[in-house]
């Protein structure tokens, strides 16, 4: 693969492009992990938040409040640099970045989903209870299917935020698009000046994010039409 | 229902409510808006939990635990002012969901039962439409059928015709009258006094969270037990 790039684009351009694309993959993987890992926790948080139990609601609220108030950059520092110092353990940049992004994602996503669930008419809960359905039955069969149309567009939109968020992980040494790009930009190799590298990286982020953003916008337009 | 009180924070929504109904009895509840009518019937199936006093439904004490609630809800149907049909499900799915989920009927049995009750409210031909494609009156009849599918012993109605266009009110009232004639126990919040006179065994008049008046319709209309009730009736009649 690498050789092919060098052959076609020559040195050092082939190497630069290859390494950037390679690192771009990591960006995508990290985003996906953050999305699904964060999504799983968000699911639990949302469930707790809409439940009838005050203590569960409070726990979920506190978690969300805390992770929404701390900037992502701070979370990355805490996971990548703070935790290892504090507990005297080895934490790889991968692990640290994953934990930070999962925490960040879970808090925001559960807020999105809670909003979607609360957009569904309260009368649906009442009708469900009057028909002797249980909390989970109502949630699964009545509320979630209806909340979907409110939650889908902002969820896809938030994926864009996650992808952009991963770019901060370079700060703790995560070898993603950002770090590799910065390294090249700082190197004295001709053809890798910052004014070439950074626009190149911007284009790559754009290529990943734009289709998603577009899709989110389309979904939103569709759900507005349907209401 | 004995000495039932309900507080919303510092607001006294139900004030020392006492009443009992017999099997097959039809009770109409009326009164000015905000007097606690909805709160009263919502307490009967635990949509609101009462603050003090005791509520027994069909011999079951309504407590705050899930078990007694589910036992009671099994036997009480409720119809809402806003229908509250499930908009993402077709008419027939609206009717089969609860029987399949809570009674464990097979889809075929539930469908058969749903068709029976949709037929009963004269709307079987619309079974495969979504609620939004039906008129208000039709939607409310579907809501009635949906409740009947659990074969409840008591039906609660909370202003079932208040959200309807005048021309569809009668189809819903007719459905309720025919239910009443079949001997269903009913507690019905409504301002349709002609309907009340026709089916009610008793009329309860509420004001400010209290039951002011509780007597058969003839006497209620001839001789309201209070100035407030008298005022209320004349307002409705001249309306
Ligand atoms: N969930 C609630 N929280 C606070 N106050 C409520 C709530 N539900 C009803 N109320 C109050 O209780 C009173 C009685 O309400 P309701 O039973 O709906 O009256 P009605 O059905 O007779 O119009 C009203 O003043 C209303 O503002
Ligand atoms: Mg009311």
Tab-separated table of C-alpha atoms and ligand atoms in Angstrom:
chain	number	residue	atom	x	y	z
A	1	UNK	CA	0.000	0.000	0.000
A	2	UNK	CA	2.641	2.437	1.113
A	3	UNK	CA	4.842	1.652	-1.851
A	4	UNK	CA	1.962	2.203	-4.176
A	5	UNK	CA	1.445	5.691	-2.799
A	6	UNK	CA	5.140	6.481	-3.118
A	7	UNK	CA	5.194	5.216	-6.667
A	8	UNK	CA	2.238	7.284	-7.746
A	9	UNK	CA	2.893	10.464	-5.784
A	10	UNK	CA	6.614	10.316	-5.291
A	11	UNK	CA	8.578	11.187	-2.187
A	12	UNK	CA	7.756	12.688	0.243
A	13	UNK	CA	4.191	13.343	-0.917
A	14	UNK	CA	3.286	9.670	-1.176
A	15	UNK	CA	4.509	8.990	2.342
A	16	UNK	CA	2.700	11.997	3.745
A	17	UNK	CA	-0.612	11.144	2.124
A	18	UNK	CA	-0.313	7.509	3.125
A	19	UNK	CA	0.435	8.330	6.725
A	20	UNK	CA	-2.364	10.850	6.904
A	21	UNK	CA	-4.884	8.392	5.476
A	22	UNK	CA	-3.607	5.728	7.824
A	23	UNK	CA	-4.018	8.040	10.783
A	24	UNK	CA	-7.411	9.068	9.464
A	25	UNK	CA	-8.467	5.462	9.898
A	26	UNK	CA	-7.606	5.649	13.571
A	27	UNK	CA	-9.691	8.786	13.827
A	28	UNK	CA	-12.616	6.849	12.423
A	29	UNK	CA	-12.062	3.848	14.690
A	30	UNK	CA	-11.797	6.010	17.772
A	31	UNK	CA	-14.974	7.838	16.754
A	32	UNK	CA	-16.850	4.593	16.272
A	33	UNK	CA	-15.750	3.230	19.623
A	34	UNK	CA	-16.697	6.488	21.292
A	35	UNK	CA	-20.054	6.413	19.557
A	36	UNK	CA	-20.996	2.857	20.421
A	37	UNK	CA	-19.373	2.748	23.854
A	38	UNK	CA	-20.778	6.131	24.740
A	39	UNK	CA	-24.107	5.121	23.257
A	40	UNK	CA	-24.328	2.050	25.482
A	41	UNK	CA	-23.694	4.085	28.612
A	42	UNK	CA	-26.024	6.801	27.343
A	43	UNK	CA	-28.755	4.195	27.008
A	44	UNK	CA	-28.393	3.272	30.656
A	45	UNK	CA	-28.232	6.921	31.727
A	46	UNK	CA	-31.323	7.777	29.733
A	47	UNK	CA	-33.211	4.865	31.240
A	48	UNK	CA	-32.255	6.022	34.725
A	49	UNK	CA	-33.153	9.587	33.909
A	50	UNK	CA	-36.696	8.865	32.708
A	51	UNK	CA	-37.401	6.242	35.382
A	52	UNK	CA	-39.670	6.940	38.322
A	53	UNK	CA	-36.913	6.438	40.854
A	54	UNK	CA	-35.576	9.650	42.366
A	55	UNK	CA	-32.162	8.206	43.356
A	56	UNK	CA	-31.559	6.813	39.863
A	57	UNK	CA	-32.589	10.113	38.332
A	58	UNK	CA	-30.232	11.974	40.621
A	59	UNK	CA	-27.265	9.709	39.825
A	60	UNK	CA	-27.822	10.079	36.127
A	61	UNK	CA	-28.261	13.827	36.415
A	62	UNK	CA	-25.073	14.220	38.416
A	63	UNK	CA	-23.086	12.157	35.920
A	64	UNK	CA	-24.391	14.125	32.965
A	65	UNK	CA	-23.945	17.439	34.702
A	66	UNK	CA	-20.346	16.637	35.610
A	67	UNK	CA	-19.236	15.387	32.218
A	68	UNK	CA	-20.993	18.164	30.385
A	69	UNK	CA	-19.362	20.820	32.520
A	70	UNK	CA	-15.819	19.526	32.036
A	71	UNK	CA	-14.268	20.444	28.673
A	72	UNK	CA	-13.275	17.469	26.555
A	73	UNK	CA	-9.692	18.638	26.570
A	74	UNK	CA	-9.713	18.496	30.360
A	75	UNK	CA	-11.138	14.968	30.288
A	76	UNK	CA	-8.356	13.918	27.955
A	77	UNK	CA	-5.739	15.401	30.255
A	78	UNK	CA	-7.300	13.720	33.249
A	79	UNK	CA	-7.423	10.312	31.580
A	80	UNK	CA	-4.123	10.546	29.749
A	81	UNK	CA	-1.943	12.357	32.251
A	82	UNK	CA	-3.837	12.697	35.520
A	83	UNK	CA	-4.896	9.106	36.070
A	84	UNK	CA	-1.476	7.563	35.382
A	85	UNK	CA	0.186	9.941	37.844
A	86	UNK	CA	-2.492	9.600	40.455
A	87	UNK	CA	-2.704	5.811	40.516
A	88	UNK	CA	0.763	5.195	39.216
A	89	UNK	CA	-0.420	3.031	36.335
A	90	UNK	CA	0.445	2.835	32.664
A	91	UNK	CA	-2.325	4.135	30.439
A	92	UNK	CA	-1.796	4.003	26.714
A	93	UNK	CA	-2.940	6.983	24.643
A	94	UNK	CA	-5.493	4.665	23.036
A	95	UNK	CA	-7.054	3.708	26.348
A	96	UNK	CA	-7.003	7.234	27.668
A	97	UNK	CA	-8.519	8.703	24.529
A	98	UNK	CA	-11.176	6.009	24.444
A	99	UNK	CA	-12.206	6.513	28.055
A	100	UNK	CA	-12.331	10.283	27.742
A	101	UNK	CA	-14.355	10.227	24.543
A	102	UNK	CA	-16.735	7.557	25.791
A	103	UNK	CA	-17.464	9.590	28.927
A	104	UNK	CA	-17.920	12.743	26.896
A	105	UNK	CA	-20.157	11.039	24.351
A	106	UNK	CA	-22.323	9.252	26.901
A	107	UNK	CA	-23.222	12.446	28.729
A	108	UNK	CA	-24.172	14.406	25.627
A	109	UNK	CA	-25.945	11.592	23.883
A	110	UNK	CA	-28.131	10.739	26.839
A	111	UNK	CA	-29.204	14.381	26.974
A	112	UNK	CA	-30.188	14.183	23.318
A	113	UNK	CA	-32.133	10.988	23.895
A	114	UNK	CA	-33.826	12.217	27.025
A	115	UNK	CA	-34.963	15.263	25.079
A	116	UNK	CA	-36.346	13.001	22.376
A	117	UNK	CA	-38.206	10.868	24.905
A	118	UNK	CA	-39.651	13.890	26.626
A	119	UNK	CA	-40.867	15.250	23.296
A	120	UNK	CA	-43.321	12.377	23.132
A	121	UNK	CA	-46.739	13.375	24.449
A	122	UNK	CA	-47.214	12.493	28.129
A	123	UNK	CA	-50.628	11.115	27.214
A	124	UNK	CA	-48.881	8.138	25.649
A	125	UNK	CA	-47.485	7.109	29.031
A	126	UNK	CA	-50.871	7.535	30.635
A	127	UNK	CA	-52.651	5.521	27.977
A	128	UNK	CA	-50.017	2.823	28.373
A	129	UNK	CA	-50.381	2.677	32.145
A	130	UNK	CA	-54.174	2.712	31.845
A	131	UNK	CA	-53.846	-0.355	29.602
A	132	UNK	CA	-51.827	-2.006	32.352
A	133	UNK	CA	-48.524	-1.940	30.505
A	134	UNK	CA	-45.356	-1.676	32.576
A	135	UNK	CA	-42.738	1.076	32.452
A	136	UNK	CA	-40.416	-0.925	30.208
A	137	UNK	CA	-43.224	-2.110	27.932
A	138	UNK	CA	-44.418	1.450	27.442
A	139	UNK	CA	-40.905	2.683	26.823
A	140	UNK	CA	-40.082	-0.048	24.313
A	141	UNK	CA	-43.289	-0.294	22.385
A	142	UNK	CA	-44.715	3.210	22.568
A	143	UNK	CA	-42.183	5.833	23.513
A	144	UNK	CA	-38.954	4.796	21.802
A	145	UNK	CA	-40.550	4.225	18.385
A	146	UNK	CA	-42.028	7.706	18.568
A	147	UNK	CA	-38.941	9.336	20.086
A	148	UNK	CA	-36.875	8.008	17.208
A	149	UNK	CA	-37.920	10.761	14.845
A	150	UNK	CA	-36.911	13.432	17.348
A	151	UNK	CA	-33.627	11.807	18.296
A	152	UNK	CA	-32.215	10.486	15.048
A	153	UNK	CA	-31.116	13.736	13.403
A	154	UNK	CA	-29.386	15.191	16.496
A	155	UNK	CA	-27.702	11.832	17.123
A	156	UNK	CA	-26.176	11.741	13.665
A	157	UNK	CA	-25.316	15.409	14.065
A	158	UNK	CA	-23.552	14.644	17.308
A	159	UNK	CA	-21.377	12.030	15.573
A	160	UNK	CA	-19.800	14.951	13.744
A	161	UNK	CA	-18.961	16.501	17.107
A	162	UNK	CA	-17.356	13.232	18.209
A	163	UNK	CA	-15.176	13.028	15.119
A	164	UNK	CA	-14.037	16.578	15.579
A	165	UNK	CA	-13.561	15.833	19.266
A	166	UNK	CA	-11.122	13.030	18.493
A	167	UNK	CA	-8.764	15.588	17.002
A	168	UNK	CA	-8.039	16.798	20.521
A	169	UNK	CA	-6.661	13.401	21.482
A	170	UNK	CA	-3.334	14.243	19.829
A	171	UNK	CA	-2.565	16.199	22.962
A	172	UNK	CA	-2.013	13.015	24.957
A	173	UNK	CA	-0.013	11.397	22.197
A	174	UNK	CA	-2.774	9.577	20.368
A	175	UNK	CA	-1.488	8.908	16.859
A	176	UNK	CA	-4.449	10.136	14.924
A	177	UNK	CA	-4.748	12.367	11.905
A	178	UNK	CA	-4.061	15.433	13.988
A	179	UNK	CA	-0.821	14.250	15.551
A	180	UNK	CA	0.649	12.833	12.374
A	181	UNK	CA	-0.284	15.950	10.472
A	182	UNK	CA	1.223	18.233	13.055
A	183	UNK	CA	4.404	16.204	13.084
A	184	UNK	CA	4.771	16.545	9.333
A	185	UNK	CA	3.933	20.213	9.415
A	186	UNK	CA	6.705	20.787	11.917
A	187	UNK	CA	9.263	18.715	10.022
A	188	UNK	CA	11.772	20.396	7.725
A	189	UNK	CA	10.973	18.100	4.798
A	190	UNK	CA	10.155	20.188	1.745
A	191	UNK	CA	6.584	19.710	0.529
A	192	UNK	CA	5.289	19.281	4.052
A	193	UNK	CA	5.020	22.912	5.041
A	194	UNK	CA	2.155	23.803	7.383
A	195	UNK	CA	0.314	25.676	4.638
A	196	UNK	CA	0.132	22.444	2.662
A	197	UNK	CA	-0.407	19.942	5.449
A	198	UNK	CA	-3.097	21.723	7.430
A	199	UNK	CA	-5.418	22.376	4.489
A	200	UNK	CA	-4.896	18.753	3.499
A	201	UNK	CA	-5.986	17.653	6.964
A	202	UNK	CA	-8.940	19.987	6.899
A	203	UNK	CA	-10.041	18.388	3.643
A	204	UNK	CA	-9.787	14.962	5.227
A	205	UNK	CA	-11.848	15.938	8.245
A	206	UNK	CA	-14.291	17.532	5.866
A	207	UNK	CA	-14.580	14.340	3.846
A	208	UNK	CA	-15.448	12.373	6.960
A	209	UNK	CA	-17.773	14.913	8.570
A	210	UNK	CA	-19.577	16.509	5.697
A	211	UNK	CA	-21.539	13.472	4.514
A	212	UNK	CA	-22.671	12.876	8.080
A	213	UNK	CA	-23.659	16.485	8.575
A	214	UNK	CA	-25.520	16.408	5.288
A	215	UNK	CA	-27.288	13.218	6.290
A	216	UNK	CA	-28.254	14.734	9.634
A	217	UNK	CA	-29.692	17.752	7.878
A	218	UNK	CA	-31.665	15.546	5.506
A	219	UNK	CA	-33.064	13.524	8.396
A	220	UNK	CA	-34.030	16.677	10.190
A	221	UNK	CA	-35.822	18.078	7.160
A	222	UNK	CA	-37.677	14.815	6.771
A	223	UNK	CA	-38.772	14.634	10.396
A	224	UNK	CA	-40.012	18.223	10.298
A	225	UNK	CA	-42.067	17.410	7.268
A	226	UNK	CA	-43.561	14.395	8.987
A	227	UNK	CA	-44.686	16.209	12.128
B	1	UNK	CA	-63.315	5.371	48.213
B	2	UNK	CA	-62.954	6.652	51.766
B	3	UNK	CA	-61.790	10.019	53.058
B	4	UNK	CA	-59.517	10.393	50.098
B	5	UNK	CA	-57.328	13.467	49.922
B	6	UNK	CA	-54.962	14.475	47.188
B	7	UNK	CA	-52.401	17.238	47.450
B	8	UNK	CA	-50.329	18.596	44.595
B	9	UNK	CA	-47.569	20.091	46.721
B	10	UNK	CA	-49.533	22.668	48.675
B	11	UNK	CA	-52.633	22.525	46.491
B	12	UNK	CA	-55.532	20.540	47.924
B	13	UNK	CA	-56.980	18.934	44.784
B	14	UNK	CA	-59.266	16.395	46.471
B	15	UNK	CA	-60.760	17.179	49.830
B	16	UNK	CA	-62.176	14.318	51.866
B	17	UNK	CA	-63.818	12.381	49.051
B	18	UNK	CA	-66.126	9.520	50.017
B	19	UNK	CA	-68.127	7.476	47.609
B	20	UNK	CA	-68.921	3.954	46.587
B	21	UNK	CA	-70.423	2.496	43.451
B	22	UNK	CA	-72.260	-0.718	42.824
B	23	UNK	CA	-71.669	-3.183	40.038
B	24	UNK	CA	-73.245	-1.983	36.805
B	25	UNK	CA	-73.815	1.486	38.173
B	26	UNK	CA	-73.303	4.507	35.922
B	27	UNK	CA	-71.985	7.576	37.655
B	28	UNK	CA	-71.603	10.906	35.940
B	29	UNK	CA	-69.204	13.410	37.467
B	30	UNK	CA	-69.561	17.062	36.602
B	31	UNK	CA	-68.439	20.385	37.950
B	32	UNK	CA	-66.541	23.477	36.945
B	33	UNK	CA	-63.114	23.204	35.402
B	34	UNK	CA	-60.355	22.712	37.951
B	35	UNK	CA	-62.706	21.198	40.503
B	36	UNK	CA	-60.774	17.919	40.634
B	37	UNK	CA	-62.904	15.667	38.423
B	38	UNK	CA	-59.989	14.359	36.418
B	39	UNK	CA	-57.887	13.964	39.519
B	40	UNK	CA	-60.657	11.951	41.117
B	41	UNK	CA	-60.969	9.392	38.364
B	42	UNK	CA	-57.237	9.274	37.743
B	43	UNK	CA	-56.813	8.259	41.371
B	44	UNK	CA	-59.081	5.297	40.752
B	45	UNK	CA	-56.588	3.579	38.457
B	46	UNK	CA	-53.489	4.996	40.060
B	47	UNK	CA	-52.486	7.455	37.335
B	48	UNK	CA	-52.357	9.847	40.275
B	49	UNK	CA	-51.525	8.437	43.674
B	50	UNK	CA	-53.764	9.766	46.428
B	51	UNK	CA	-52.124	11.356	49.423
B	52	UNK	CA	-54.327	9.935	52.170
B	53	UNK	CA	-57.433	7.836	52.668
B	54	UNK	CA	-58.184	4.480	51.127
B	55	UNK	CA	-59.318	3.408	47.688
B	56	UNK	CA	-60.676	-0.076	47.053
B	57	UNK	CA	-61.434	-1.174	43.536
B	58	UNK	CA	-63.252	-4.474	43.077
B	59	UNK	CA	-62.088	-5.554	46.488
B	60	UNK	CA	-58.461	-4.666	45.904
B	61	UNK	CA	-56.833	-2.018	48.059
B	62	UNK	CA	-54.974	0.502	45.908
B	63	UNK	CA	-51.498	0.815	47.381
B	64	UNK	CA	-48.412	2.435	45.998
B	65	UNK	CA	-46.826	-0.854	45.000
B	66	UNK	CA	-46.782	-2.050	41.428
B	67	UNK	CA	-48.648	-5.250	42.193
B	68	UNK	CA	-51.947	-3.811	43.373
B	69	UNK	CA	-51.811	-1.188	40.646
B	70	UNK	CA	-51.464	-3.775	37.924
B	71	UNK	CA	-54.180	-5.910	39.441
B	72	UNK	CA	-56.544	-2.952	39.490
B	73	UNK	CA	-55.638	-1.662	36.052
B	74	UNK	CA	-56.378	-5.088	34.662
B	75	UNK	CA	-60.026	-4.426	35.441
B	76	UNK	CA	-60.375	-0.716	34.729
B	77	UNK	CA	-60.461	0.775	31.273
B	78	UNK	CA	-59.911	4.474	30.739
B	79	UNK	CA	-60.797	6.808	27.903
B	80	UNK	CA	-59.124	10.205	27.701
B	81	UNK	CA	-60.189	13.588	26.452
B	82	UNK	CA	-57.334	13.588	23.920
B	83	UNK	CA	-57.883	9.936	22.854
B	84	UNK	CA	-54.174	9.180	23.342
B	85	UNK	CA	-54.136	6.623	20.576
B	86	UNK	CA	-50.699	5.338	19.622
B	87	UNK	CA	-49.987	7.294	16.427
B	88	UNK	CA	-47.314	4.941	15.084
B	89	UNK	CA	-49.619	1.905	15.224
B	90	UNK	CA	-52.644	1.064	13.113
B	91	UNK	CA	-56.080	0.919	14.655
B	92	UNK	CA	-55.948	-2.830	15.054
B	93	UNK	CA	-52.424	-2.753	16.490
B	94	UNK	CA	-53.587	-0.132	18.979
B	95	UNK	CA	-56.169	-2.652	20.127
B	96	UNK	CA	-54.023	-5.785	20.174
B	97	UNK	CA	-50.915	-4.388	21.875
B	98	UNK	CA	-52.112	-4.568	25.467
B	99	UNK	CA	-53.935	-7.923	25.231
B	100	UNK	CA	-50.853	-9.527	23.695
B	101	UNK	CA	-48.493	-7.908	26.177
B	102	UNK	CA	-50.418	-8.074	29.429
B	103	UNK	CA	-52.815	-10.985	28.948
B	104	UNK	CA	-50.486	-13.118	26.879
B	105	UNK	CA	-52.988	-13.650	24.067
B	106	UNK	CA	-51.601	-14.910	20.793
B	107	UNK	CA	-51.657	-12.367	17.961
B	108	UNK	CA	-54.469	-14.306	16.294
B	109	UNK	CA	-56.618	-14.367	19.424
B	110	UNK	CA	-55.924	-10.698	20.085
B	111	UNK	CA	-56.804	-9.760	16.521
B	112	UNK	CA	-60.036	-11.683	16.707
B	113	UNK	CA	-60.928	-10.001	19.960
B	114	UNK	CA	-59.947	-6.573	18.613
B	115	UNK	CA	-62.159	-7.039	15.551
B	116	UNK	CA	-65.038	-7.973	17.815
B	117	UNK	CA	-64.770	-4.749	19.782
B	118	UNK	CA	-63.991	-2.580	16.769
B	119	UNK	CA	-67.162	-3.977	15.291
B	120	UNK	CA	-68.902	-3.178	18.553
B	121	UNK	CA	-67.978	0.515	18.181
B	122	UNK	CA	-68.810	0.298	14.453
B	123	UNK	CA	-65.399	1.027	13.091
B	124	UNK	CA	-64.121	-2.384	12.014
B	125	UNK	CA	-63.775	-1.187	8.419
B	126	UNK	CA	-61.021	1.236	9.443
B	127	UNK	CA	-58.936	-1.388	11.247
B	128	UNK	CA	-55.840	-1.031	9.116
B	129	UNK	CA	-55.623	2.735	9.034
B	130	UNK	CA	-53.386	4.904	11.151
B	131	UNK	CA	-55.215	6.981	13.776
B	132	UNK	CA	-54.320	10.258	12.102
B	133	UNK	CA	-56.416	9.311	9.100
B	134	UNK	CA	-59.570	9.073	11.212
B	135	UNK	CA	-61.895	11.793	12.415
B	136	UNK	CA	-61.946	12.735	16.093
B	137	UNK	CA	-65.118	10.792	16.743
B	138	UNK	CA	-63.714	7.716	15.064
B	139	UNK	CA	-60.496	8.011	17.023
B	140	UNK	CA	-62.373	8.195	20.285
B	141	UNK	CA	-64.382	5.118	19.377
B	142	UNK	CA	-61.135	3.290	18.644
B	143	UNK	CA	-59.903	4.374	22.075
B	144	UNK	CA	-63.026	2.881	23.611
B	145	UNK	CA	-62.527	-0.359	21.695
B	146	UNK	CA	-58.881	-0.439	22.757
B	147	UNK	CA	-59.934	-0.312	26.403
B	148	UNK	CA	-62.645	-2.908	25.910
B	149	UNK	CA	-60.103	-5.344	24.486
B	150	UNK	CA	-58.853	-5.969	28.015
B	151	UNK	CA	-62.466	-6.754	28.975
B	152	UNK	CA	-62.521	-4.435	31.978
B	153	UNK	CA	-65.238	-4.495	34.609
B	154	UNK	CA	-65.299	-0.727	35.013
B	155	UNK	CA	-64.824	1.993	32.435
B	156	UNK	CA	-63.606	5.493	33.268
B	157	UNK	CA	-64.238	8.352	30.865
B	158	UNK	CA	-62.576	11.742	31.256
B	159	UNK	CA	-64.500	14.266	29.167
B	160	UNK	CA	-64.509	11.920	26.190
B	161	UNK	CA	-66.359	14.353	23.942
B	162	UNK	CA	-64.798	17.681	24.927
B	163	UNK	CA	-62.152	17.574	22.221
B	164	UNK	CA	-64.559	16.593	19.462
B	165	UNK	CA	-66.259	18.547	16.702
B	166	UNK	CA	-69.950	18.920	17.498
B	167	UNK	CA	-70.992	16.704	14.593
B	168	UNK	CA	-69.028	13.712	15.863
B	169	UNK	CA	-69.983	13.979	19.520
B	170	UNK	CA	-73.111	11.920	19.081
B	171	UNK	CA	-71.438	8.885	17.563
B	172	UNK	CA	-69.266	8.646	20.653
B	173	UNK	CA	-72.141	9.239	23.051
B	174	UNK	CA	-74.185	6.582	21.235
B	175	UNK	CA	-71.354	4.136	21.684
B	176	UNK	CA	-71.226	4.940	25.384
B	177	UNK	CA	-74.987	4.614	25.729
B	178	UNK	CA	-74.903	1.184	24.157
B	179	UNK	CA	-72.104	0.184	26.529
B	180	UNK	CA	-74.211	1.410	29.408
B	181	UNK	CA	-77.190	-0.567	28.186
B	182	UNK	CA	-75.038	-3.692	28.173
B	183	UNK	CA	-74.533	-3.248	31.882
B	184	UNK	CA	-70.973	-1.911	32.024
B	185	UNK	CA	-70.066	-0.079	35.214
B	186	UNK	CA	-69.096	3.419	34.204
B	187	UNK	CA	-67.724	6.531	35.834
B	188	UNK	CA	-67.904	9.340	33.399
B	189	UNK	CA	-66.744	12.940	33.630
B	190	UNK	CA	-68.813	14.901	31.165
B	191	UNK	CA	-70.745	18.094	30.657
B	192	UNK	CA	-73.227	16.434	28.308
B	193	UNK	CA	-76.195	16.748	30.603
B	194	UNK	CA	-78.696	15.178	28.210
B	195	UNK	CA	-76.492	12.138	28.067
B	196	UNK	CA	-76.110	12.184	31.834
B	197	UNK	CA	-79.864	12.328	32.312
B	198	UNK	CA	-80.281	9.381	29.990
B	199	UNK	CA	-77.773	6.910	31.397
B	200	UNK	CA	-76.714	8.048	34.841
B	201	UNK	CA	-77.855	6.323	37.980
B	202	UNK	CA	-76.209	9.091	39.939
B	203	UNK	CA	-74.741	12.465	39.273
B	204	UNK	CA	-71.863	13.707	41.365
B	205	UNK	CA	-71.219	17.424	41.374
B	206	UNK	CA	-67.764	18.563	42.400
B	207	UNK	CA	-66.406	21.947	43.330
B	208	UNK	CA	-63.000	22.878	44.701
B	209	UNK	CA	-62.002	19.301	45.326
B	210	UNK	CA	-65.134	18.365	47.208
B	211	UNK	CA	-68.215	16.365	46.350
B	212	UNK	CA	-71.036	18.867	46.810
B	213	UNK	CA	-73.868	16.846	45.464
B	214	UNK	CA	-74.523	13.165	44.857
B	215	UNK	CA	-78.009	12.136	43.766
B	216	UNK	CA	-80.016	10.596	40.904
B	217	UNK	CA	-80.276	12.794	37.803
B	218	UNK	CA	-83.980	13.687	38.086
B	219	UNK	CA	-83.442	15.081	41.536
B	220	UNK	CA	-80.151	16.681	40.616
B	221	UNK	CA	-81.722	18.693	37.813
B	222	UNK	CA	-84.917	19.521	39.686
B	223	UNK	CA	-83.342	20.309	42.944
B	224	UNK	CA	-79.581	20.824	42.914
B	225	UNK	CA	-78.142	20.483	46.351
B	226	UNK	CA	-76.274	23.739	46.233
B	227	UNK	CA	-76.168	27.197	44.741
B	228	UNK	CA	-72.976	26.306	42.883
B	229	UNK	CA	-74.593	23.329	41.209
B	230	UNK	CA	-77.636	25.383	40.274
B	231	UNK	CA	-75.426	28.025	38.716
B	232	UNK	CA	-73.435	25.379	36.906
B	233	UNK	CA	-76.498	23.736	35.394
B	234	UNK	CA	-77.967	26.971	34.172
B	235	UNK	CA	-74.633	27.931	32.660
B	236	UNK	CA	-74.434	24.687	30.747
B	237	UNK	CA	-78.034	24.830	29.598
B	238	UNK	CA	-77.827	28.390	28.318
B	239	UNK	CA	-74.441	27.737	26.795
C	1	LIG	N1	-50.063	17.211	38.107
C	1	LIG	C1	-50.556	18.281	38.725
C	1	LIG	N2	-49.750	19.099	39.439
C	1	LIG	C2	-50.230	20.190	40.076
C	1	LIG	N3	-51.523	20.550	40.074
C	1	LIG	C3	-52.384	19.783	39.380
C	1	LIG	C4	-51.947	18.618	38.672
C	1	LIG	N4	-53.035	18.057	38.084
C	1	LIG	C5	-54.080	18.837	38.415
C	1	LIG	N5	-53.687	19.863	39.195
C	1	LIG	C6	-54.574	20.886	39.750
C	1	LIG	O1	-55.633	20.253	40.414
C	1	LIG	C7	-56.850	20.919	40.163
C	1	LIG	C8	-57.884	19.942	39.668
C	1	LIG	O2	-57.526	19.496	38.414
C	1	LIG	P1	-58.424	18.502	37.572
C	1	LIG	O3	-58.701	17.305	38.372
C	1	LIG	O4	-57.756	18.301	36.264
C	1	LIG	O5	-59.747	19.355	37.365
C	1	LIG	P2	-60.929	19.097	36.359
C	1	LIG	O6	-60.716	17.823	35.662
C	1	LIG	O7	-62.144	19.092	37.247
C	1	LIG	O8	-60.953	20.267	35.457
C	1	LIG	C9	-56.567	22.018	39.154
C	1	LIG	O9	-56.577	23.257	39.832
C	1	LIG	C10	-55.201	21.716	38.641
C	1	LIG	O10	-54.493	22.919	38.445
C	2	LIG	MG1	-60.339	17.456	33.578
